[in-house]
Amino acid sequence: MCGISGVVLETGQVGPILYDSLKRLEYRGYDSVGEAAVVDGRLLVKKDQGKIDEVERELRISELDGIVGIGHTRWATHGAPSRENAHPHTDCKGTVAVVHNGIIENFMQLKQELEATGHEFRSRTDTEIVAHLVEENLKRRIGFVEAVRDAAKRLSGAYALALICTAEPDKIVCVRKESPLVIGSGVGANYLASDIPAFLPWTKQALFLEDDEMAVLTSKGVRLLKVESGEEVLRKPFTVEWSVETATKSGFPYFMLKEIDEQPNSVRNALRTDPIYLDLMASAISRAKRVFLLACGTSYHACLAATYAFANLAKVEITPVVASEFLDGYAALIDHDTVVLTVSQSGETADTLTAVRGAKDRGATVLGVTNVMGSTLTRLSDVYIGQNSGPEMGVAATKTFTAQVSVLIKIAVALAQKRKTLSEKELQVLQSGFDRLPEWLSMTLLAQKENVRRIVEKYADRISFCFLGRGISVATALEGRLKLLELSYLPAIAYPAGESKHGFISVVEDGYPVIFVAPNDEAYSKVIGNVMEMKARHAQVIGIVERDDGQVASLSDETIIMPAGIPSSLTPIVFVLPLQLFAYYMAVRKGYNPDFPRNLAKSVTVH
Ligand code: AGP
């Protein structure tokens, strides 16, 4: 996710302000940190791998001189955490410095082009190309602002960029597309940041940059421009009413709700996975004799959903295994022809890493999907993919689950393409499904928050809930159950709906709440029968159904209406949202803090 900040002062020193603002952005990333300023006509850059306070102890970033400076706190996406990959990045001559939050999709192509004209790169990041592009444009003597505007026109992807330049040391130029960027307007000082809390101690006057807009900040004022036309944009600042504490959560009462709300964006970022890595993983899986999917907790549920997709889309059998069971259950089967596709948000879960090490020792190829570049899982993996969710502060995994499923389904589709198991038409349907996911997620959040809160209110006194689904929705049901029990401490049950009549049904009595995850997919007609079985025992049914649903909706006591037409393999990504909201509102209703459930840690590093 990363956090960027910048400040232009009439007089004074940027170091203390940048350091303080980066501390308040640390929740957006914390694997590397850096600052740059123009001092006596030269660029001064201080940066390194590590948390802000570690880098402060080492480099005294709070003492950086100069009246114009930019800063960055990193959450690695391209290139592992290291000094070279830490921002700011500079051009060949050390005249331009840039910080960036986002992903530049066409960086490889631009890098090759710039290398061909003699530019030398020092990092493995996508960001560094921006400094070199601007350096190249400056050769045409068009001025710093135009050089940045021309560079921005060539970028695709998502970016909030802030740049400084020795040739025009009185200003910061920043650009925004899809990544957040907000300007703070002060007296004799102006600020920019990824988020408002970064500059709240100095000004409460803020204005948001829109997509494809840029801003030029000097100590005297802020000028907004459209990137495409260079036309000026007039926008007045508004007064921020939030405290620093509220602003860090963007006005949300808890990180969990903020992270649930971020999912249209975090899924979009997850889907930006480099096709080269998808192809590498698909090749390894298609060569293997045996493939396992390993993970714990929520990450395991993502694997379970993916197992259905691998079977149905790529016609490949993959065995999902809870990581702590892997070596006891399957060690005898692991050899050089085995692939273990391992999923871990933190990349540090002890049970998962033990399973991976055991598999490696026996010659298996390790593929990793993680949210933390530079984590142990990335070091143990032969190939790894970052899920690009940014830090998740709530202990309950929410946005990282939907990102994991997104990445795993992308791998399944890459494998299907390699094995030619899907028709052109089927591939198109999936692609348009991927494209529409952010919209479906936004629609669901908008339509269902109040409805789910109302349902929670009505059922808040129940002592147990059951979650049922069929096919790929079993994974969604299990994840809904995990969220509820870990946050509300309620003994909840989840089953494949078809299995419920083999035991669970004896628990059902008058008013027992059963939540059905029932998208309109291949399993739907059988789900209707299961709903009837529950109704016959006087259960109260909460149906999560599609907009055009018929029977399940009419049999349900409560309905949660989801967008229609989501391809079956992608339904867990959208249908899990009301279940996350259900668990969140239930915890809050019971007076528990959903960000810090008792007895749980974000990363479980013990066996
Ligand atoms: C879920 O809300 C929990 N945070 C937990 O189940 C988690 O998914 C599990 O501990 C695995 O963590 P990992 O993805 O970091 O390996």
Coordinates of C-alpha atoms and ligand atoms in Angstrom, one line a residue:
M1 CA 0.0 0.0 0.0
C2 CA 2.8 2.5 1.0
G3 CA 2.5 6.0 2.4
I4 CA 3.9 9.2 0.8
S5 CA 4.3 12.6 2.2
G6 CA 5.8 16.0 1.2
V7 CA 6.2 19.5 2.5
V8 CA 7.2 22.9 1.1
L9 CA 8.1 25.5 3.6
E10 CA 8.9 29.2 3.4
T11 CA 11.5 28.8 6.1
G12 CA 12.5 26.0 8.5
Q13 CA 13.5 22.4 8.1
V14 CA 11.6 19.6 6.4
G15 CA 13.1 16.7 8.4
P16 CA 11.0 16.9 11.6
I17 CA 7.8 17.4 9.7
L18 CA 8.5 14.5 7.2
Y19 CA 9.5 12.2 10.1
D20 CA 6.4 13.0 12.1
S21 CA 4.1 12.6 9.1
L22 CA 5.6 9.3 8.1
K23 CA 5.0 8.0 11.6
R24 CA 1.4 8.8 11.2
L25 CA 1.3 6.9 7.8
E26 CA 3.2 3.9 9.2
Y27 CA -0.1 1.9 9.2
R28 CA 0.1 2.0 5.4
G29 CA 3.5 0.2 5.3
Y30 CA 6.5 -0.4 7.4
D31 CA 9.3 -2.4 5.7
S32 CA 11.4 0.5 4.5
V33 CA 11.5 4.3 4.8
G34 CA 13.1 7.3 3.2
E35 CA 13.2 11.0 2.7
A36 CA 14.7 13.4 0.1
A37 CA 15.2 17.1 0.1
V38 CA 17.0 19.7 -2.0
V39 CA 19.9 21.1 0.1
D40 CA 22.3 23.8 -1.4
G41 CA 21.2 22.9 -4.9
R42 CA 21.8 19.1 -4.4
L43 CA 19.5 16.2 -3.7
L44 CA 20.0 14.7 -0.2
V45 CA 18.5 11.2 0.2
K46 CA 18.3 9.2 3.4
K47 CA 16.7 5.8 3.1
D48 CA 16.9 2.2 4.3
Q49 CA 15.1 -1.0 5.0
G50 CA 13.4 -1.2 8.4
K51 CA 10.7 0.4 10.5
I52 CA 10.7 4.2 10.8
D53 CA 12.2 4.3 14.2
E54 CA 15.0 1.9 13.2
V55 CA 15.9 4.0 10.2
E56 CA 15.6 7.2 12.4
R57 CA 18.1 5.7 14.8
E58 CA 20.5 4.8 12.0
L59 CA 20.2 7.8 9.7
R60 CA 18.5 10.6 11.7
I61 CA 15.9 11.2 9.0
S62 CA 14.2 13.7 11.3
E63 CA 17.2 16.0 11.0
L64 CA 17.0 16.3 7.2
D65 CA 17.7 19.9 6.1
G66 CA 16.0 21.8 3.3
I67 CA 12.7 23.6 2.8
V68 CA 11.3 21.2 0.2
G69 CA 11.2 17.5 0.8
I70 CA 9.4 14.2 0.2
G71 CA 9.1 11.0 2.3
H72 CA 7.9 7.5 1.9
T73 CA 7.1 4.5 4.1
R74 CA 7.0 1.3 2.0
W75 CA 5.0 -1.9 1.8
A76 CA 6.9 -3.8 -0.9
T77 CA 5.2 -4.9 -4.1
H78 CA 8.0 -4.9 -6.7
G79 CA 11.4 -5.8 -5.3
A80 CA 12.0 -7.1 -1.8
P81 CA 12.6 -4.7 1.1
S82 CA 16.2 -3.4 0.9
R83 CA 18.1 -0.1 0.8
E84 CA 18.2 -0.1 -3.0
N85 CA 14.4 -0.7 -3.3
A86 CA 13.5 1.9 -0.6
H87 CA 12.1 5.2 -1.9
P88 CA 12.9 8.0 -2.8
H89 CA 14.3 6.9 -6.1
T90 CA 16.5 9.1 -8.2
D91 CA 17.5 9.5 -11.9
C92 CA 21.0 8.8 -13.3
K93 CA 22.4 12.3 -12.4
G94 CA 20.8 12.6 -9.0
T95 CA 18.7 15.6 -10.0
V96 CA 15.2 14.2 -9.6
A97 CA 13.7 12.3 -6.7
V98 CA 10.4 10.5 -6.6
V99 CA 8.2 8.7 -4.1
H100 CA 5.3 6.5 -5.2
N101 CA 2.3 4.6 -3.8
G102 CA 0.7 2.2 -6.3
I103 CA 1.8 -0.1 -9.1
I104 CA 3.0 1.0 -12.5
E105 CA 1.9 -1.8 -14.8
N106 CA 3.9 -0.9 -17.9
F107 CA 7.2 -0.4 -16.0
M108 CA 9.1 -3.2 -17.8
Q109 CA 8.4 -1.9 -21.2
L110 CA 9.4 1.7 -20.1
K111 CA 12.5 0.4 -18.4
Q112 CA 13.7 -1.4 -21.5
E113 CA 13.1 1.7 -23.5
L114 CA 15.1 3.9 -21.1
E115 CA 17.9 1.4 -20.7
A116 CA 18.3 1.4 -24.5
T117 CA 18.9 5.2 -24.3
G118 CA 21.6 4.7 -21.7
H119 CA 19.7 5.0 -18.4
E120 CA 21.1 3.0 -15.5
F121 CA 18.8 1.5 -12.9
R122 CA 19.8 0.8 -9.3
S123 CA 16.6 -0.8 -7.9
R124 CA 14.2 -3.6 -8.8
T125 CA 11.1 -1.3 -8.3
D126 CA 8.6 -0.1 -10.8
T127 CA 8.9 3.4 -9.3
E128 CA 12.5 4.2 -10.4
I129 CA 11.4 4.5 -14.1
V130 CA 9.5 7.7 -13.2
A131 CA 12.7 9.5 -12.1
H132 CA 14.4 8.5 -15.4
L133 CA 11.4 9.4 -17.5
V134 CA 11.4 12.9 -16.0
E135 CA 15.2 13.1 -16.4
E136 CA 14.7 12.3 -20.1
N137 CA 11.9 14.8 -20.6
L138 CA 14.0 17.6 -18.9
K139 CA 16.5 17.3 -21.7
R140 CA 13.9 18.9 -23.9
R141 CA 14.0 22.0 -21.7
I142 CA 10.3 22.0 -21.1
G143 CA 10.5 22.7 -17.3
F144 CA 9.9 20.4 -14.3
V145 CA 6.1 20.5 -14.3
E146 CA 5.8 19.7 -18.0
A147 CA 8.4 17.0 -17.7
V148 CA 6.3 15.3 -14.9
R149 CA 3.1 15.8 -16.9
D150 CA 4.6 14.2 -20.0
A151 CA 5.9 11.3 -17.9
A152 CA 2.6 10.7 -16.2
K153 CA 0.9 10.4 -19.6
R154 CA 3.0 7.4 -20.4
L155 CA 2.2 5.5 -17.2
S156 CA -0.5 2.9 -16.8
G157 CA -1.6 1.4 -13.5
A158 CA -2.2 3.1 -10.2
Y159 CA 0.0 5.8 -8.8
A160 CA 0.3 8.7 -6.3
L161 CA 3.6 10.3 -7.1
A162 CA 5.5 13.2 -5.6
L163 CA 8.7 14.5 -7.1
I164 CA 11.3 17.1 -6.4
C165 CA 14.1 18.4 -8.7
T166 CA 17.3 20.4 -8.2
A167 CA 16.6 22.6 -11.3
E168 CA 13.4 24.0 -9.6
P169 CA 14.1 23.6 -5.9
D170 CA 11.1 25.6 -4.7
K171 CA 8.4 23.1 -5.5
I172 CA 7.0 19.6 -5.3
V173 CA 5.0 18.2 -8.3
C174 CA 2.6 15.4 -7.6
V175 CA 0.3 13.3 -9.7
R176 CA -2.6 11.0 -8.9
K177 CA -4.3 8.0 -10.6
E178 CA -6.3 5.5 -8.5
S179 CA -4.0 5.8 -5.4
P180 CA -5.0 8.3 -2.8
L181 CA -3.4 11.7 -2.6
V182 CA -4.5 14.7 -0.5
I183 CA -3.1 18.2 -0.3
G184 CA -2.8 20.1 3.0
S185 CA -2.9 23.9 2.6
G186 CA -1.2 25.9 5.3
V187 CA 0.2 29.4 5.8
G188 CA 3.7 29.7 4.4
A189 CA 3.7 25.9 4.0
N190 CA 1.9 23.3 1.9
Y191 CA 1.8 19.6 2.4
L192 CA 0.8 16.4 0.5
A193 CA 0.2 12.9 1.8
S194 CA -1.5 9.6 1.1
D195 CA -3.9 10.3 3.9
I196 CA -5.1 13.3 6.0
P197 CA -3.6 12.4 9.4
A198 CA -0.1 12.9 8.0
F199 CA -0.4 16.7 8.1
L200 CA -3.2 17.3 10.6
P201 CA -1.0 18.8 13.3
W202 CA 0.0 21.6 10.9
T203 CA -3.2 22.3 8.9
K204 CA -6.8 21.2 8.8
Q205 CA -7.4 22.7 5.3
A206 CA -7.3 19.8 2.8
L207 CA -8.2 19.1 -0.8
F208 CA -8.3 15.8 -2.6
L209 CA -6.6 15.3 -5.9
E210 CA -8.8 13.4 -8.4
D211 CA -7.7 10.8 -10.8
D212 CA -5.5 12.1 -13.7
E213 CA -4.8 15.4 -11.9
M214 CA -1.5 16.8 -10.8
A215 CA -0.6 19.5 -8.3
V216 CA 2.3 21.9 -8.0
L217 CA 3.1 22.9 -4.4
T218 CA 5.2 25.9 -3.4
S219 CA 5.3 27.6 -0.1
K220 CA 3.0 30.3 -1.5
G221 CA 0.3 28.1 -2.9
V222 CA -1.0 25.0 -4.7
R223 CA -1.9 24.8 -8.4
L224 CA -4.0 22.0 -9.7
L225 CA -3.8 20.8 -13.3
K226 CA -5.3 18.1 -15.5
V227 CA -2.6 15.7 -16.7
E228 CA -4.0 15.2 -20.2
S229 CA -4.6 18.8 -21.2
G230 CA -2.5 20.8 -18.7
E231 CA -5.7 22.9 -18.0
E232 CA -6.0 24.5 -14.5
V233 CA -8.5 23.0 -12.1
L234 CA -10.1 25.2 -9.4
R235 CA -10.9 23.5 -6.1
K236 CA -11.3 25.0 -2.7
P237 CA -9.9 23.2 0.4
F238 CA -12.4 21.9 3.0
T239 CA -11.9 21.9 6.8
V240 CA -11.1 18.6 8.3
E241 CA -13.2 17.9 11.4
W242 CA -11.5 14.6 12.4
S243 CA -9.0 14.1 15.2
V244 CA -5.7 12.4 14.3
E245 CA -7.0 9.1 15.8
T246 CA -10.2 9.1 13.7
A247 CA -8.4 10.2 10.6
T248 CA -6.0 7.3 10.8
K249 CA -9.0 5.0 10.3
S250 CA -10.4 7.4 7.7
G251 CA -13.3 8.1 9.9
F252 CA -14.2 4.4 10.5
P253 CA -14.6 3.4 14.2
Y254 CA -12.4 0.3 13.7
F255 CA -9.7 -0.8 11.3
M256 CA -11.8 -3.9 10.5
L257 CA -14.6 -1.9 9.0
K258 CA -12.1 0.3 7.1
E259 CA -10.5 -2.8 5.7
I260 CA -13.8 -4.4 4.7
D261 CA -14.5 -1.1 2.9
E262 CA -11.2 -1.1 1.1
Q263 CA -12.0 -4.3 -0.8
P264 CA -13.0 -2.8 -4.1
N265 CA -9.6 -1.3 -4.3
S266 CA -7.5 -4.1 -2.7
V267 CA -9.1 -6.7 -5.0
R268 CA -8.3 -4.4 -8.0
N269 CA -4.7 -4.3 -6.8
A270 CA -4.5 -8.1 -6.3
L271 CA -5.7 -8.6 -9.9
R272 CA -2.8 -6.5 -11.1
T273 CA -0.5 -9.6 -10.6
D274 CA 2.2 -9.8 -13.2
P275 CA 1.3 -12.3 -15.9
I276 CA 4.9 -13.6 -15.9
Y277 CA 4.6 -14.9 -12.4
L278 CA 1.1 -16.4 -13.1
D279 CA 2.6 -18.2 -16.0
L280 CA 5.6 -19.5 -14.0
M281 CA 3.3 -20.9 -11.4
A282 CA 0.9 -22.4 -13.9
S283 CA 3.9 -24.1 -15.6
A284 CA 5.2 -25.5 -12.4
I285 CA 1.7 -26.9 -11.5
S286 CA 1.1 -28.4 -14.9
R287 CA 4.5 -30.2 -14.8
A288 CA 3.9 -31.6 -11.3
K289 CA 2.6 -35.1 -10.5
R290 CA 1.1 -34.0 -7.2
V291 CA 0.0 -30.5 -6.1
F292 CA -1.0 -29.4 -2.5
L293 CA -2.5 -26.1 -1.4
L294 CA -1.2 -25.3 2.1
A295 CA -2.3 -22.7 4.6
C296 CA -3.9 -22.0 8.0
G297 CA -7.1 -20.2 9.0
T298 CA -8.6 -17.7 6.6
S299 CA -5.8 -18.4 4.1
Y300 CA -6.8 -22.1 4.2
H301 CA -10.4 -21.1 3.2
A302 CA -9.0 -19.2 0.3
C303 CA -7.2 -22.4 -0.7
L304 CA -10.4 -24.4 -0.4
A305 CA -12.2 -22.0 -2.7
A306 CA -9.3 -22.2 -5.2
T307 CA -9.4 -26.0 -5.1
Y308 CA -12.9 -25.9 -6.7
A309 CA -11.6 -23.4 -9.3
F310 CA -8.6 -25.5 -10.2
A311 CA -10.8 -28.6 -10.7
N312 CA -13.5 -26.8 -12.7
L313 CA -11.5 -24.3 -14.7
A314 CA -8.2 -26.1 -15.3
K315 CA -9.3 -29.7 -14.7
V316 CA -6.4 -30.2 -12.2
E317 CA -6.7 -32.0 -8.9
I318 CA -5.1 -30.1 -6.1
T319 CA -5.3 -31.3 -2.5
P320 CA -5.9 -28.5 0.1
V321 CA -4.4 -29.3 3.4
V322 CA -4.4 -27.4 6.7
A323 CA -0.6 -26.7 7.1
S324 CA -0.3 -28.1 10.6
E325 CA -1.6 -31.5 9.3
F326 CA 0.6 -31.6 6.2
L327 CA 3.7 -33.4 7.3
D328 CA 1.8 -35.9 9.5
G329 CA -0.6 -36.7 6.8
Y330 CA 1.3 -36.5 3.5
A331 CA 5.1 -36.5 4.1
A332 CA 5.3 -40.0 2.4
L333 CA 3.9 -38.5 -0.8
I334 CA 6.3 -35.6 -1.2
D335 CA 9.1 -35.8 -3.7
H336 CA 10.7 -33.9 -6.6
D337 CA 7.5 -34.1 -8.6
T338 CA 5.5 -32.4 -5.9
V339 CA 4.4 -28.7 -5.9
V340 CA 3.2 -27.0 -2.8
L341 CA 1.3 -23.8 -3.4
T342 CA 1.4 -22.1 -0.1
V343 CA -0.7 -19.1 1.0
S344 CA 0.0 -16.9 4.0
Q345 CA -1.0 -13.3 4.5
S346 CA 1.9 -12.7 6.9
G347 CA 4.3 -15.1 5.3
E348 CA 5.4 -15.9 8.9
T349 CA 2.9 -18.4 10.2
A350 CA 4.9 -21.1 12.0
D351 CA 2.7 -24.1 11.0
T352 CA 2.8 -23.0 7.4
L353 CA 6.5 -22.5 7.4
T354 CA 7.2 -25.8 9.0
A355 CA 5.1 -27.6 6.3
V356 CA 7.0 -25.6 3.6
R357 CA 10.4 -26.5 5.0
G358 CA 9.4 -30.2 5.3
A359 CA 8.2 -30.1 1.7
K360 CA 11.4 -28.4 0.5
D361 CA 13.6 -30.9 2.4
R362 CA 11.9 -33.7 0.4
G363 CA 12.5 -32.0 -2.9
A364 CA 9.2 -30.3 -3.6
T365 CA 8.9 -27.0 -5.5
V366 CA 7.4 -24.2 -3.4
L367 CA 5.1 -21.6 -4.8
G368 CA 4.1 -18.8 -2.4
V369 CA 1.2 -16.3 -2.3
T370 CA 1.7 -13.7 0.4
N371 CA 1.0 -10.1 1.4
V372 CA 4.4 -9.5 2.9
M373 CA 7.3 -9.2 0.5
G374 CA 10.5 -10.2 2.2
S375 CA 8.7 -12.5 4.6
T376 CA 10.1 -15.9 5.3
L377 CA 7.7 -17.4 2.9
T378 CA 9.1 -15.3 0.0
R379 CA 12.6 -16.5 0.9
L380 CA 11.5 -20.2 1.0
S381 CA 9.5 -20.0 -2.2
D382 CA 10.9 -20.9 -5.7
V383 CA 8.3 -18.4 -7.1
Y384 CA 6.1 -16.1 -5.1
I385 CA 3.4 -13.6 -5.9
G386 CA 2.5 -10.6 -3.7
Q387 CA -1.2 -10.1 -3.1
N388 CA -0.8 -6.3 -2.8
S389 CA -3.3 -5.8 0.0
G390 CA -1.2 -3.3 2.0
P391 CA -1.0 -3.8 5.8
E392 CA -4.0 -5.3 7.5
M393 CA -4.3 -3.9 11.0
G394 CA -7.4 -5.8 12.2
V395 CA -6.5 -9.3 13.5
A396 CA -9.4 -10.7 11.5
A397 CA -8.4 -11.3 7.9
T398 CA -10.8 -9.5 5.5
K399 CA -9.3 -7.7 2.6
T400 CA -6.5 -10.2 2.5
F401 CA -8.9 -13.1 2.0
T402 CA -10.6 -11.6 -1.0
A403 CA -7.1 -10.7 -2.5
Q404 CA -5.9 -14.3 -1.9
V405 CA -8.9 -15.8 -3.7
S406 CA -8.4 -13.3 -6.5
V407 CA -4.8 -14.3 -7.0
L408 CA -5.4 -18.0 -6.7
I409 CA -8.3 -17.9 -9.3
K410 CA -5.9 -15.9 -11.6
I411 CA -3.4 -18.8 -11.3
A412 CA -6.2 -21.3 -12.0
V413 CA -7.2 -19.3 -15.1
A414 CA -3.5 -19.1 -16.3
L415 CA -3.3 -22.9 -15.9
A416 CA -6.6 -23.4 -17.8
Q417 CA -5.2 -21.3 -20.6
K418 CA -2.0 -23.4 -20.7
R419 CA -4.0 -26.6 -20.7
K420 CA -6.6 -25.3 -23.1
T421 CA -9.5 -26.4 -20.8
L422 CA -11.6 -23.4 -21.3
S423 CA -13.2 -22.0 -24.5
E424 CA -12.6 -18.4 -25.7
K425 CA -16.1 -17.6 -24.6
E426 CA -15.6 -19.0 -21.1
L427 CA -12.3 -17.1 -20.8
Q428 CA -14.0 -13.9 -21.8
V429 CA -16.8 -14.4 -19.2
L430 CA -14.1 -14.9 -16.5
Q431 CA -12.1 -11.8 -17.7
S432 CA -15.2 -9.6 -17.6
G433 CA -15.9 -11.1 -14.2
F434 CA -12.5 -10.0 -12.9
D435 CA -13.0 -6.6 -14.5
R436 CA -16.4 -6.2 -12.7
L437 CA -15.3 -7.4 -9.3
P438 CA -14.5 -3.9 -7.8
E439 CA -18.0 -2.7 -9.0
W440 CA -19.8 -5.8 -7.5
L441 CA -17.9 -5.3 -4.2
S442 CA -18.8 -1.6 -4.1
M443 CA -22.5 -2.3 -4.9
T444 CA -22.6 -4.9 -2.1
L445 CA -21.0 -2.6 0.5
L446 CA -23.4 0.2 -0.4
A447 CA -26.5 -2.0 -0.5
Q448 CA -25.9 -4.4 2.5
K449 CA -24.2 -2.6 5.4
E450 CA -27.5 -1.3 6.9
N451 CA -29.3 -4.5 6.1
V452 CA -26.7 -6.7 7.7
R453 CA -26.6 -4.4 10.8
R454 CA -30.4 -4.7 11.0
I455 CA -30.2 -8.6 10.9
V456 CA -27.5 -8.6 13.5
E457 CA -29.7 -6.5 15.8
K458 CA -32.6 -8.9 15.4
Y459 CA -30.5 -12.1 16.0
A460 CA -28.0 -10.6 18.5
D461 CA -29.3 -12.8 21.4
R462 CA -28.8 -16.2 19.7
I463 CA -26.1 -18.4 21.2
S464 CA -25.1 -20.2 18.0
F465 CA -25.3 -19.8 14.2
C466 CA -24.8 -22.3 11.4
F467 CA -23.3 -21.4 7.9
L468 CA -24.2 -23.6 5.0
G469 CA -23.1 -23.6 1.3
R470 CA -22.5 -26.1 -1.5
G471 CA -19.6 -26.3 -4.0
I472 CA -17.3 -23.4 -3.9
S473 CA -19.6 -21.7 -1.3
V474 CA -18.5 -24.2 1.3
A475 CA -15.3 -22.2 1.5
T476 CA -17.4 -18.9 1.9
A477 CA -19.5 -20.5 4.6
L478 CA -16.4 -21.7 6.5
E479 CA -14.9 -18.3 6.3
G480 CA -18.2 -16.7 7.6
R481 CA -18.2 -19.1 10.5
L482 CA -14.5 -18.3 11.3
K483 CA -15.1 -14.6 11.3
L484 CA -18.1 -14.8 13.6
L485 CA -16.6 -17.1 16.1
E486 CA -13.2 -15.4 16.4
L487 CA -14.8 -11.9 16.9
S488 CA -18.0 -12.7 18.8
Y489 CA -16.8 -15.8 20.7
L490 CA -19.9 -17.6 19.6
P491 CA -19.7 -21.4 19.0
A492 CA -20.7 -21.3 15.3
I493 CA -21.0 -24.2 12.9
A494 CA -20.3 -24.5 9.2
Y495 CA -21.0 -27.4 6.9
P496 CA -21.3 -28.4 3.2
A497 CA -25.1 -28.0 3.0
G498 CA -25.5 -31.5 1.7
E499 CA -23.7 -32.9 4.7
S500 CA -25.9 -31.1 7.2
K501 CA -28.5 -33.9 7.2
H502 CA -25.8 -36.4 8.3
G503 CA -25.6 -35.0 11.8
F504 CA -25.9 -31.2 12.2
I505 CA -29.6 -31.3 11.6
S506 CA -30.3 -32.8 15.1
V507 CA -29.2 -29.4 16.6
V508 CA -31.8 -27.5 14.7
E509 CA -34.9 -26.4 16.7
D510 CA -37.4 -23.7 16.6
G511 CA -35.7 -20.4 15.7
Y512 CA -32.2 -21.7 15.2
P513 CA -30.5 -19.3 12.8
V514 CA -29.0 -20.9 9.6
I515 CA -27.2 -18.7 7.1
F516 CA -27.2 -20.1 3.5
V517 CA -24.6 -18.9 1.0
A518 CA -26.6 -19.5 -2.2
P519 CA -25.3 -18.0 -5.4
N520 CA -27.2 -18.9 -8.5
D521 CA -24.6 -21.5 -9.6
E522 CA -24.5 -25.2 -10.5
A523 CA -25.2 -26.2 -6.9
Y524 CA -28.2 -23.9 -6.5
S525 CA -31.1 -26.3 -7.2
K526 CA -29.8 -28.7 -4.5
V527 CA -29.5 -25.8 -2.0
I528 CA -33.2 -25.2 -2.3
G529 CA -33.8 -28.7 -0.9
N530 CA -31.4 -28.1 2.0
V531 CA -33.2 -24.8 2.8
M532 CA -36.5 -26.7 2.9
E533 CA -35.0 -29.3 5.3
M534 CA -34.1 -26.5 7.7
K535 CA -37.4 -24.8 7.4
A536 CA -39.2 -28.0 8.1
R537 CA -37.4 -28.0 11.5
H538 CA -38.4 -24.4 12.1
A539 CA -35.0 -23.0 11.6
Q540 CA -34.8 -19.2 10.8
V541 CA -33.1 -18.9 7.5
I542 CA -30.9 -16.0 6.4
G543 CA -30.4 -16.4 2.7
I544 CA -27.5 -14.7 0.9
V545 CA -28.8 -14.8 -2.7
E546 CA -28.5 -13.2 -6.0
R547 CA -30.7 -10.3 -7.1
D548 CA -32.7 -12.5 -9.5
D549 CA -33.1 -15.3 -7.0
G550 CA -36.5 -17.1 -6.7
Q551 CA -36.9 -20.0 -4.3
V552 CA -34.2 -19.5 -1.7
A553 CA -35.2 -15.9 -1.2
S554 CA -38.9 -16.8 -0.9
L555 CA -38.1 -19.5 1.7
S556 CA -35.8 -17.2 3.7
D557 CA -36.8 -15.2 6.8
E558 CA -34.1 -12.6 6.0
T559 CA -32.5 -12.0 2.6
I560 CA -29.1 -10.4 1.7
I561 CA -29.3 -9.6 -1.9
M562 CA -26.1 -9.8 -3.9
P563 CA -25.3 -8.7 -7.5
A564 CA -26.4 -11.2 -10.2
G565 CA -24.2 -12.8 -12.8
I566 CA -21.0 -13.3 -10.9
P567 CA -19.1 -16.3 -12.4
S568 CA -19.2 -19.2 -9.9
S569 CA -15.4 -19.2 -9.3
L570 CA -15.5 -15.6 -8.2
T571 CA -18.5 -15.8 -5.9
P572 CA -16.5 -16.2 -2.7
I573 CA -14.8 -12.9 -3.3
V574 CA -18.2 -11.0 -3.2
F575 CA -20.4 -13.3 -1.1
V576 CA -18.0 -13.2 1.8
L577 CA -18.6 -9.5 2.3
P578 CA -21.9 -9.7 4.1
L579 CA -20.4 -12.4 6.3
Q580 CA -17.5 -10.2 7.3
L581 CA -20.0 -7.4 8.0
F582 CA -22.2 -9.8 10.0
A583 CA -19.2 -10.8 12.3
Y584 CA -18.1 -7.2 12.6
Y585 CA -21.5 -5.8 13.6
M586 CA -22.1 -8.8 16.0
A587 CA -18.8 -8.1 17.8
V588 CA -19.5 -4.4 18.1
R589 CA -23.1 -5.1 19.2
K590 CA -21.7 -7.4 22.0
G591 CA -19.3 -4.7 23.1
Y592 CA -16.1 -6.4 21.8
N593 CA -13.3 -4.7 20.0
P594 CA -13.3 -6.4 16.5
D595 CA -9.7 -5.2 15.8
F596 CA -8.2 -7.2 18.8
P597 CA -10.1 -10.4 19.5
R598 CA -9.0 -12.1 22.7
N599 CA -6.3 -14.9 22.6
L600 CA -5.5 -14.2 18.9
A601 CA -2.4 -12.7 17.2
K602 CA -2.2 -11.3 13.7
S603 CA 0.6 -13.6 12.9
V604 CA 0.8 -16.9 14.7
T605 CA 4.5 -17.7 15.0
V606 CA 4.3 -20.6 17.5
H607 CA 3.3 -24.2 16.8
Ligands
AGP1 C1 -8.3 -15.0 10.4 O1 -9.1 -14.0 10.6 C2 -7.1 -15.1 11.2 N1 -6.3 -13.9 11.2 C3 -6.2 -16.4 11.0 O2 -7.1 -17.5 10.8 C4 -5.2 -16.3 9.9 O3 -5.8 -16.4 8.6 C5 -4.2 -17.5 10.1 O4 -3.6 -17.4 11.3 C6 -3.2 -17.6 8.9 O5 -2.4 -16.4 8.9 P1 -1.5 -16.2 7.6 O6 -2.4 -16.0 6.4 O7 -0.7 -14.9 8.0 O8 -0.6 -17.4 7.4

